[in-house]
mmCIF file of C-alpha atoms (C1' of nucleotides) in Angstrom:
data_model
loop_
_atom_site.group_PDB
_atom_site.id
_atom_site.type_symbol
_atom_site.label_atom_id
_atom_site.label_comp_id
_atom_site.label_asym_id
_atom_site.label_seq_id
_atom_site.Cartn_x
_atom_site.Cartn_y
_atom_site.Cartn_z
ATOM 1 C CA MET C 1 0.000 0.000 0.000
ATOM 2 C CA THR C 2 1.148 3.530 -0.719
ATOM 3 C CA SER C 3 2.369 5.262 2.420
ATOM 4 C CA TYR C 4 1.073 8.794 3.005
ATOM 5 C CA ALA C 5 2.414 11.406 5.378
ATOM 6 C CA GLU C 6 0.761 11.223 8.796
ATOM 7 C CA ASP C 7 0.435 15.002 8.941
ATOM 8 C CA LEU C 8 -2.645 14.609 6.757
ATOM 9 C CA ILE C 9 -4.419 13.265 9.842
ATOM 10 C CA LEU C 10 -2.321 14.230 12.883
ATOM 11 C CA PRO C 11 -2.691 16.514 14.694
ATOM 12 C CA ARG C 12 -6.430 16.059 14.241
ATOM 13 C CA HIS C 13 -6.911 19.699 13.230
ATOM 14 C CA ASN C 14 -5.282 18.662 9.935
ATOM 15 C CA SER C 15 -7.827 15.908 9.305
ATOM 16 C CA LEU C 16 -10.676 16.533 6.866
ATOM 17 C CA GLY C 17 -12.629 13.619 8.357
ATOM 18 C CA TRP C 18 -12.341 14.893 11.903
ATOM 19 C CA LEU C 19 -13.273 18.475 10.965
ATOM 20 C CA ILE C 20 -16.296 17.290 9.010
ATOM 21 C CA ALA C 21 -17.357 15.078 11.936
ATOM 22 C CA VAL C 22 -17.029 17.938 14.449
ATOM 23 C CA LEU C 23 -18.891 20.435 12.295
ATOM 24 C CA GLY C 24 -21.516 17.831 11.320
ATOM 25 C CA LYS C 25 -22.205 17.003 14.953
ATOM 26 C CA GLN C 26 -22.483 20.664 15.950
ATOM 27 C CA LEU C 27 -24.766 21.510 13.022
ATOM 28 C CA ALA C 28 -27.010 18.477 13.545
ATOM 29 C CA GLU C 29 -27.403 19.040 17.287
ATOM 30 C CA ASP C 30 -28.031 22.734 16.810
ATOM 31 C CA LEU C 31 -30.677 22.173 14.139
ATOM 32 C CA ASP C 32 -32.271 19.347 16.147
ATOM 33 C CA GLN C 33 -32.708 21.703 19.123
ATOM 34 C CA ARG C 34 -34.270 24.368 16.929
ATOM 35 C CA LEU C 35 -36.602 21.856 15.234
ATOM 36 C CA LYS C 36 -37.790 20.487 18.579
ATOM 37 C CA THR C 37 -39.142 23.915 19.513
ATOM 38 C CA MET C 38 -41.382 23.509 16.443
ATOM 39 C CA GLY C 39 -42.522 19.943 17.147
ATOM 40 C CA LEU C 40 -40.080 18.423 14.636
ATOM 41 C CA ASN C 41 -36.666 16.761 14.866
ATOM 42 C CA ILE C 42 -33.572 16.120 12.781
ATOM 43 C CA GLY C 43 -34.981 12.770 11.578
ATOM 44 C CA VAL C 44 -37.684 14.379 9.441
ATOM 45 C CA TRP C 45 -35.589 17.363 8.305
ATOM 46 C CA PRO C 46 -33.995 15.883 5.126
ATOM 47 C CA THR C 47 -37.400 14.705 3.868
ATOM 48 C CA LEU C 48 -39.146 18.026 4.488
ATOM 49 C CA PHE C 49 -36.203 19.946 3.030
ATOM 50 C CA ALA C 50 -36.363 17.850 -0.149
ATOM 51 C CA LEU C 51 -40.127 18.351 -0.475
ATOM 52 C CA TRP C 52 -39.854 22.091 0.097
ATOM 53 C CA GLU C 53 -37.447 22.095 -2.817
ATOM 54 C CA GLU C 54 -39.632 19.903 -5.024
ATOM 55 C CA GLU C 55 -42.949 18.178 -4.439
ATOM 56 C CA GLY C 56 -44.261 15.052 -6.114
ATOM 57 C CA LEU C 57 -41.102 12.975 -5.760
ATOM 58 C CA THR C 58 -41.536 9.220 -5.503
ATOM 59 C CA GLN C 59 -40.300 7.450 -2.364
ATOM 60 C CA THR C 60 -37.305 6.093 -4.236
ATOM 61 C CA GLU C 61 -36.372 9.600 -5.408
ATOM 62 C CA LEU C 62 -36.867 10.958 -1.880
ATOM 63 C CA ALA C 63 -34.632 8.250 -0.417
ATOM 64 C CA GLU C 64 -31.870 9.219 -2.872
ATOM 65 C CA ARG C 65 -32.076 12.918 -2.038
ATOM 66 C CA CYS C 66 -32.090 12.158 1.691
ATOM 67 C CA MET C 67 -29.154 9.753 1.278
ATOM 68 C CA THR C 68 -31.094 7.223 3.313
ATOM 69 C CA ALA C 69 -32.359 3.657 2.774
ATOM 70 C CA HIS C 70 -35.749 3.109 1.172
ATOM 71 C CA TYR C 71 -37.110 1.401 4.309
ATOM 72 C CA THR C 72 -36.059 4.374 6.425
ATOM 73 C CA THR C 73 -37.965 6.648 4.041
ATOM 74 C CA THR C 74 -41.044 4.428 4.423
ATOM 75 C CA ARG C 75 -40.998 4.956 8.196
ATOM 76 C CA THR C 76 -40.157 8.652 8.104
ATOM 77 C CA LEU C 77 -43.121 9.180 5.774
ATOM 78 C CA ASP C 78 -45.353 7.165 8.136
ATOM 79 C CA THR C 79 -44.335 9.628 10.870
ATOM 80 C CA LEU C 80 -44.879 12.692 8.694
ATOM 81 C CA GLU C 81 -48.255 11.389 7.523
ATOM 82 C CA LYS C 82 -49.366 10.892 11.124
ATOM 83 C CA MET C 83 -48.315 14.501 11.766
ATOM 84 C CA ALA C 84 -50.450 15.482 8.737
ATOM 85 C CA LEU C 85 -47.507 17.238 7.078
ATOM 86 C CA VAL C 86 -47.265 15.069 3.931
ATOM 87 C CA GLU C 87 -49.473 12.701 1.953
ATOM 88 C CA ARG C 88 -48.835 9.769 -0.351
ATOM 89 C CA ARG C 89 -50.705 9.993 -3.650
ATOM 90 C CA PRO C 90 -50.983 7.396 -6.404
ATOM 91 C CA HIS C 91 -48.513 7.970 -9.227
ATOM 92 C CA PRO C 92 -50.263 9.096 -12.452
ATOM 93 C CA THR C 93 -48.593 6.528 -14.721
ATOM 94 C CA SER C 94 -47.181 3.779 -12.466
ATOM 95 C CA ARG C 95 -49.516 1.913 -10.150
ATOM 96 C CA ARG C 96 -46.711 0.687 -7.927
ATOM 97 C CA ALA C 97 -45.077 4.061 -7.294
ATOM 98 C CA LEU C 98 -46.321 6.753 -4.899
ATOM 99 C CA GLN C 99 -45.813 10.489 -5.155
ATOM 100 C CA ILE C 100 -45.245 12.483 -1.988
ATOM 101 C CA TYR C 101 -46.905 15.875 -1.541
ATOM 102 C CA LEU C 102 -46.975 18.403 1.294
ATOM 103 C CA THR C 103 -50.277 19.105 3.001
ATOM 104 C CA GLN C 104 -51.346 22.702 3.535
ATOM 105 C CA GLN C 105 -49.938 22.418 7.056
ATOM 106 C CA GLY C 106 -46.649 21.099 5.668
ATOM 107 C CA LYS C 107 -46.415 24.029 3.282
ATOM 108 C CA GLU C 108 -47.105 26.536 6.042
ATOM 109 C CA LEU C 109 -44.170 25.245 8.082
ATOM 110 C CA ARG C 110 -41.721 25.923 5.260
ATOM 111 C CA HIS C 111 -40.757 29.528 5.931
ATOM 112 C CA SER C 112 -40.222 29.344 9.691
ATOM 113 C CA VAL C 113 -38.284 26.076 9.539
ATOM 114 C CA LEU C 114 -36.041 27.245 6.683
ATOM 115 C CA GLN C 115 -35.297 30.433 8.624
ATOM 116 C CA GLN C 116 -34.138 28.298 11.551
ATOM 117 C CA ALA C 117 -31.950 26.170 9.291
ATOM 118 C CA ILE C 118 -30.474 29.313 7.741
ATOM 119 C CA ALA C 119 -29.790 30.854 11.156
ATOM 120 C CA CYS C 120 -28.124 27.589 12.115
ATOM 121 C CA ASN C 121 -25.772 27.682 9.104
ATOM 122 C CA LYS C 122 -25.163 31.371 9.610
ATOM 123 C CA GLN C 123 -23.830 30.819 13.129
ATOM 124 C CA TYR C 124 -20.835 29.030 11.657
ATOM 125 C CA LEU C 125 -20.431 31.088 8.477
ATOM 126 C CA ASP C 126 -20.429 34.276 10.549
ATOM 127 C CA ARG C 127 -17.054 33.244 11.963
ATOM 128 C CA LEU C 128 -15.726 33.796 8.428
ATOM 129 C CA SER C 129 -15.599 36.837 6.180
ATOM 130 C CA GLN C 130 -18.121 36.854 3.353
ATOM 131 C CA LYS C 131 -15.388 36.014 0.875
ATOM 132 C CA GLU C 132 -14.106 33.149 3.063
ATOM 133 C CA ALA C 133 -17.633 31.776 3.415
ATOM 134 C CA GLN C 134 -18.036 31.735 -0.366
ATOM 135 C CA THR C 135 -14.677 30.001 -0.741
ATOM 136 C CA LEU C 136 -15.593 27.377 1.873
ATOM 137 C CA ILE C 137 -18.889 26.526 0.141
ATOM 138 C CA GLN C 138 -17.152 26.352 -3.220
ATOM 139 C CA LEU C 139 -14.335 24.091 -1.959
ATOM 140 C CA LEU C 140 -16.781 21.803 -0.142
ATOM 141 C CA ASN C 141 -18.740 21.346 -3.380
ATOM 142 C CA LYS C 142 -15.532 20.548 -5.202
ATOM 143 C CA ALA C 143 -14.376 18.042 -2.554
ATOM 144 C CA ALA C 144 -17.799 16.385 -2.317
ATOM 145 C CA GLY C 145 -18.135 16.212 -6.104
ATOM 146 C CA THR C 146 -21.492 17.984 -5.956
ATOM 147 C CA ARG C 147 -20.670 20.672 -8.492
ATOM 148 C CA MET J 1 -37.083 36.437 14.303
ATOM 149 C CA THR J 2 -34.537 37.902 11.912
ATOM 150 C CA SER J 3 -35.266 36.905 8.332
ATOM 151 C CA TYR J 4 -32.314 35.637 6.324
ATOM 152 C CA ALA J 5 -32.009 35.238 2.574
ATOM 153 C CA GLU J 6 -33.056 31.789 1.403
ATOM 154 C CA ASP J 7 -30.082 31.584 -0.946
ATOM 155 C CA LEU J 8 -28.018 30.613 2.107
ATOM 156 C CA ILE J 9 -29.766 27.213 1.940
ATOM 157 C CA LEU J 10 -31.365 26.925 -1.522
ATOM 158 C CA PRO J 11 -30.302 25.549 -3.892
ATOM 159 C CA ARG J 12 -28.845 22.961 -1.559
ATOM 160 C CA HIS J 13 -25.368 23.367 -3.036
ATOM 161 C CA ASN J 14 -25.282 26.689 -1.145
ATOM 162 C CA SER J 15 -26.013 25.051 2.200
ATOM 163 C CA LEU J 16 -23.156 24.435 4.631
ATOM 164 C CA GLY J 17 -25.267 21.881 6.517
ATOM 165 C CA TRP J 18 -26.090 19.882 3.408
ATOM 166 C CA LEU J 19 -22.489 19.880 2.142
ATOM 167 C CA ILE J 20 -21.178 18.762 5.529
ATOM 168 C CA ALA J 21 -23.806 16.011 5.673
ATOM 169 C CA VAL J 22 -22.945 14.743 2.169
ATOM 170 C CA LEU J 23 -19.213 14.773 2.760
ATOM 171 C CA GLY J 24 -19.620 13.293 6.258
ATOM 172 C CA LYS J 25 -21.682 10.407 4.919
ATOM 173 C CA GLN J 26 -19.224 9.681 2.110
ATOM 174 C CA LEU J 27 -16.210 9.830 4.420
ATOM 175 C CA ALA J 28 -17.822 7.660 7.115
ATOM 176 C CA GLU J 29 -19.007 4.987 4.684
ATOM 177 C CA ASP J 30 -15.681 4.938 2.897
ATOM 178 C CA LEU J 31 -13.701 4.592 6.129
ATOM 179 C CA ASP J 32 -16.131 1.985 7.479
ATOM 180 C CA GLN J 33 -15.560 -0.171 4.394
ATOM 181 C CA ARG J 34 -11.803 0.127 4.737
ATOM 182 C CA LEU J 35 -11.920 -0.674 8.483
ATOM 183 C CA LYS J 36 -14.052 -3.761 7.888
ATOM 184 C CA THR J 37 -11.298 -5.296 5.774
ATOM 185 C CA MET J 38 -9.186 -5.073 8.943
ATOM 186 C CA GLY J 39 -11.766 -6.512 11.344
ATOM 187 C CA LEU J 40 -12.785 -3.089 12.677
ATOM 188 C CA ASN J 41 -15.635 -0.650 11.989
ATOM 189 C CA ILE J 42 -16.453 3.036 12.191
ATOM 190 C CA GLY J 43 -17.852 2.603 15.729
ATOM 191 C CA VAL J 44 -14.434 1.957 17.268
ATOM 192 C CA TRP J 45 -12.512 4.393 15.056
ATOM 193 C CA PRO J 46 -12.806 7.606 17.159
ATOM 194 C CA THR J 47 -11.645 5.749 20.286
ATOM 195 C CA LEU J 48 -8.654 4.109 18.623
ATOM 196 C CA PHE J 49 -7.757 7.370 16.871
ATOM 197 C CA ALA J 50 -7.767 9.218 20.219
ATOM 198 C CA LEU J 51 -5.614 6.538 21.861
ATOM 199 C CA TRP J 52 -3.133 6.513 18.990
ATOM 200 C CA GLU J 53 -2.779 10.231 19.617
ATOM 201 C CA GLU J 54 -2.461 9.880 23.372
ATOM 202 C CA GLU J 55 -2.622 6.894 25.696
ATOM 203 C CA GLY J 56 -3.637 6.855 29.339
ATOM 204 C CA LEU J 57 -6.767 8.994 28.950
ATOM 205 C CA THR J 58 -9.564 8.380 31.417
ATOM 206 C CA GLN J 59 -12.940 7.243 30.074
ATOM 207 C CA THR J 60 -14.381 10.709 30.656
ATOM 208 C CA GLU J 61 -11.557 12.294 28.672
ATOM 209 C CA LEU J 62 -11.997 9.696 25.911
ATOM 210 C CA ALA J 63 -15.733 10.393 25.716
ATOM 211 C CA GLU J 64 -15.009 14.116 25.263
ATOM 212 C CA ARG J 65 -12.497 13.546 22.470
ATOM 213 C CA CYS J 66 -14.853 11.130 20.718
ATOM 214 C CA MET J 67 -17.751 13.576 21.125
ATOM 215 C CA THR J 68 -19.828 10.705 22.451
ATOM 216 C CA ALA J 69 -21.733 9.967 25.668
ATOM 217 C CA HIS J 70 -19.915 8.358 28.592
ATOM 218 C CA TYR J 71 -22.131 5.253 28.450
ATOM 219 C CA THR J 72 -21.341 4.805 24.764
ATOM 220 C CA THR J 73 -17.637 4.940 25.625
ATOM 221 C CA THR J 74 -18.180 2.257 28.266
ATOM 222 C CA ARG J 75 -19.614 -0.103 25.651
ATOM 223 C CA THR J 76 -17.113 0.713 22.931
ATOM 224 C CA LEU J 77 -14.310 -0.055 25.396
ATOM 225 C CA ASP J 78 -16.021 -3.348 26.318
ATOM 226 C CA THR J 79 -15.895 -4.225 22.620
ATOM 227 C CA LEU J 80 -12.262 -3.153 22.209
ATOM 228 C CA GLU J 81 -11.248 -5.055 25.354
ATOM 229 C CA LYS J 82 -12.872 -8.220 24.022
ATOM 230 C CA MET J 83 -10.865 -7.693 20.825
ATOM 231 C CA ALA J 84 -7.765 -7.386 23.038
ATOM 232 C CA LEU J 85 -6.893 -3.995 21.517
ATOM 233 C CA VAL J 86 -7.154 -1.875 24.686
ATOM 234 C CA GLU J 87 -7.066 -2.395 28.452
ATOM 235 C CA ARG J 88 -8.469 -0.533 31.424
ATOM 236 C CA ARG J 89 -5.898 0.147 34.146
ATOM 237 C CA PRO J 90 -6.446 1.609 37.604
ATOM 238 C CA HIS J 91 -5.712 5.334 37.782
ATOM 239 C CA PRO J 92 -2.565 6.097 39.813
ATOM 240 C CA THR J 93 -4.155 8.727 42.052
ATOM 241 C CA SER J 94 -7.943 8.267 41.826
ATOM 242 C CA ARG J 95 -9.437 4.910 42.732
ATOM 243 C CA ARG J 96 -12.670 5.626 40.863
ATOM 244 C CA ALA J 97 -11.105 6.597 37.531
ATOM 245 C CA LEU J 98 -9.683 4.216 34.919
ATOM 246 C CA GLN J 99 -6.918 4.892 32.412
ATOM 247 C CA ILE J 100 -7.158 3.380 28.966
ATOM 248 C CA TYR J 101 -4.074 1.926 27.294
ATOM 249 C CA LEU J 102 -3.468 0.140 24.010
ATOM 250 C CA THR J 103 -2.327 -3.465 24.086
ATOM 251 C CA GLN J 104 0.638 -4.522 21.961
ATOM 252 C CA GLN J 105 -1.872 -5.685 19.358
ATOM 253 C CA GLY J 106 -3.634 -2.314 19.483
ATOM 254 C CA LYS J 107 -0.346 -0.520 18.934
ATOM 255 C CA GLU J 108 0.548 -2.735 16.001
ATOM 256 C CA LEU J 109 -2.675 -1.821 14.213
ATOM 257 C CA ARG J 110 -1.862 1.886 14.328
ATOM 258 C CA HIS J 111 0.154 2.325 11.160
ATOM 259 C CA SER J 112 -2.000 0.333 8.747
ATOM 260 C CA VAL J 113 -5.267 1.803 10.013
ATOM 261 C CA LEU J 114 -3.973 5.390 9.940
ATOM 262 C CA GLN J 115 -2.775 4.841 6.365
ATOM 263 C CA GLN J 116 -6.307 3.788 5.416
ATOM 264 C CA ALA J 117 -7.789 6.843 7.107
ATOM 265 C CA ILE J 118 -5.271 9.076 5.341
ATOM 266 C CA ALA J 119 -6.013 7.465 1.975
ATOM 267 C CA CYS J 120 -9.686 8.031 2.678
ATOM 268 C CA ASN J 121 -9.196 11.758 3.329
ATOM 269 C CA LYS J 122 -6.878 12.034 0.369
ATOM 270 C CA GLN J 123 -9.541 10.791 -2.032
ATOM 271 C CA TYR J 124 -11.484 13.981 -1.428
ATOM 272 C CA LEU J 125 -8.572 16.382 -1.011
ATOM 273 C CA ASP J 126 -7.104 15.161 -4.308
ATOM 274 C CA ARG J 127 -10.020 16.830 -6.093
ATOM 275 C CA LEU J 128 -8.472 20.121 -4.949
ATOM 276 C CA SER J 129 -5.128 21.755 -5.595
ATOM 277 C CA GLN J 130 -2.673 21.618 -2.707
ATOM 278 C CA LYS J 131 -3.322 25.276 -1.969
ATOM 279 C CA GLU J 132 -7.111 24.775 -2.068
ATOM 280 C CA ALA J 133 -6.831 21.795 0.282
ATOM 281 C CA GLN J 134 -4.880 23.907 2.771
ATOM 282 C CA THR J 135 -7.475 26.658 2.516
ATOM 283 C CA LEU J 136 -10.341 24.213 3.047
ATOM 284 C CA ILE J 137 -8.759 22.756 6.207
ATOM 285 C CA GLN J 138 -8.045 26.230 7.518
ATOM 286 C CA LEU J 139 -11.583 27.522 6.866
ATOM 287 C CA LEU J 140 -13.154 24.393 8.398
ATOM 288 C CA ASN J 141 -11.131 24.950 11.576
ATOM 289 C CA LYS J 142 -12.244 28.555 11.654
ATOM 290 C CA ALA J 143 -15.930 27.662 11.110
ATOM 291 C CA ALA J 144 -15.845 24.832 13.655
ATOM 292 C CA GLY J 145 -14.033 26.987 16.204
ATOM 293 C CA THR J 146 -11.307 24.373 16.588
ATOM 294 C CA ARG J 147 -8.380 26.700 15.996
ATOM 295 C "C1'" DT D 1 -37.046 -10.642 -14.016
ATOM 296 C "C1'" DA D 2 -36.613 -6.078 -12.138
ATOM 297 C "C1'" DT D 3 -38.745 -2.276 -9.582
ATOM 298 C "C1'" DT D 4 -41.651 0.102 -5.804
ATOM 299 C "C1'" DG D 5 -42.762 -0.036 -1.473
ATOM 300 C "C1'" DT D 6 -43.751 -2.560 3.138
ATOM 301 C "C1'" DT D 7 -42.507 -5.391 6.896
ATOM 302 C "C1'" DA D 8 -39.684 -8.452 10.261
ATOM 303 C "C1'" DT D 9 -35.611 -8.964 12.734
ATOM 304 C "C1'" DA D 10 -31.434 -7.670 14.687
ATOM 305 C "C1'" DC D 11 -27.768 -4.524 15.792
ATOM 306 C "C1'" DT D 12 -25.894 -0.031 16.867
ATOM 307 C "C1'" DC D 13 -26.190 4.636 18.744
ATOM 308 C "C1'" DT D 14 -28.549 7.684 21.585
ATOM 309 C "C1'" DA D 15 -31.218 9.410 25.827
ATOM 310 C "C1'" DT D 16 -32.783 9.165 30.479
ATOM 311 C "C1'" DA D 17 -32.032 7.694 34.561
ATOM 312 C "C1'" DA D 18 -30.874 4.740 38.299
ATOM 313 C "C1'" DC D 19 -27.047 2.624 40.535
ATOM 314 C "C1'" DT D 20 -22.002 1.707 42.848
ATOM 315 C "C1'" DA D 21 -17.917 3.328 44.556
ATOM 316 C "C1'" DT D 22 -15.243 6.764 45.350
ATOM 317 C "C1'" DA D 23 -13.843 11.921 46.307
ATOM 318 C "C1'" DT O 1 -22.628 16.505 47.304
ATOM 319 C "C1'" DA O 2 -20.180 15.787 43.147
ATOM 320 C "C1'" DT O 3 -17.540 12.712 40.082
ATOM 321 C "C1'" DA O 4 -16.193 8.163 37.427
ATOM 322 C "C1'" DG O 5 -17.970 4.535 35.625
ATOM 323 C "C1'" DT O 6 -21.661 0.728 34.867
ATOM 324 C "C1'" DT O 7 -26.116 -0.890 33.774
ATOM 325 C "C1'" DA O 8 -31.303 -1.049 32.415
ATOM 326 C "C1'" DT O 9 -34.597 0.412 29.335
ATOM 327 C "C1'" DA O 10 -36.491 2.572 25.439
ATOM 328 C "C1'" DG O 11 -36.213 5.149 21.120
ATOM 329 C "C1'" DA O 12 -34.184 6.118 16.747
ATOM 330 C "C1'" DG O 13 -31.319 4.704 12.481
ATOM 331 C "C1'" DT O 14 -29.236 1.208 9.855
ATOM 332 C "C1'" DA O 15 -28.647 -3.501 7.539
ATOM 333 C "C1'" DT O 16 -30.263 -7.786 5.647
ATOM 334 C "C1'" DA O 17 -33.605 -10.000 3.800
ATOM 335 C "C1'" DA O 18 -38.102 -11.552 2.727
ATOM 336 C "C1'" DC O 19 -42.523 -10.238 0.831
ATOM 337 C "C1'" DA O 20 -46.644 -8.360 -2.290
ATOM 338 C "C1'" DA O 21 -47.875 -5.836 -6.112
ATOM 339 C "C1'" DT O 22 -46.702 -4.131 -10.373
ATOM 340 C "C1'" DA O 23 -43.806 -3.374 -14.656
#
DNA sequence: TATTGTTATACTCTATAACTATA
DNA sequence: TATAGTTATAGAGTATAACAATA
């Protein structure tokens, strides 16, 4: 195996994996706290976020966008349906697929929840200059292969 | 509540939280796969990583460095003790505390596992120039408040 | 045969809290 | 009283796999 320099991981401040884990934990806990004041939690956030971006996705499409397993999506949607925030509708052309739509109540939550998520991100970005924040977002997209 | 611009979160490529989640998932799954080829998994990684940095930590100190609950640390150490990779030793000055040390076998794993973790990080950093990679690490430390 | 979605089972991680032994 | 660590219990998330209905 190729041998890499240890200073890519030690001290831990040099490690991409550790930094991402620290920031991910902070962001998730922060958002979870904010969501709980609105009767939600971090478990339903990726699904709602995806639907606020685009309604009418099938469960398979939703699972992909949430980076979660299809059986996890099944249960998250059960929860959200019980909360009357989303509804499953028959797909217009495929009788085995379901399309997921927001209820009126689910749509009304959008603005206040997104504001909380934005405030949450802003807490960390505010430690950087505006130019640095732009650079960080750009480099993260490049590293993650999302752009 | 203060109202922030939605373009801090939509499209999702603009969102710090989403980017961190994507990269965190990729990094964790990648490392987990690599660890499994060596009889380990992502669950024991933060503990071993901390001990390879510094031995003799108490369980409370280990829990802090792993950003996990003290009862989770208890169970992870049970697992690692059964694998004969670590051992609990009485603390020299406090009879209620325990110090955690690596066994010979735990020490021998260090190099090969760290190389895998480094290779894992490198996969993502290699999408960036050397200068960009340095900038990314620096900005992540600044955003996470770890520097 | 493959795809969409549901369900069963088990395992891990997390959360709350009770418990012991020490300080 | 507070701290270090263990344990019980319950709730989520994840993984594997089996299943029904449909394509």
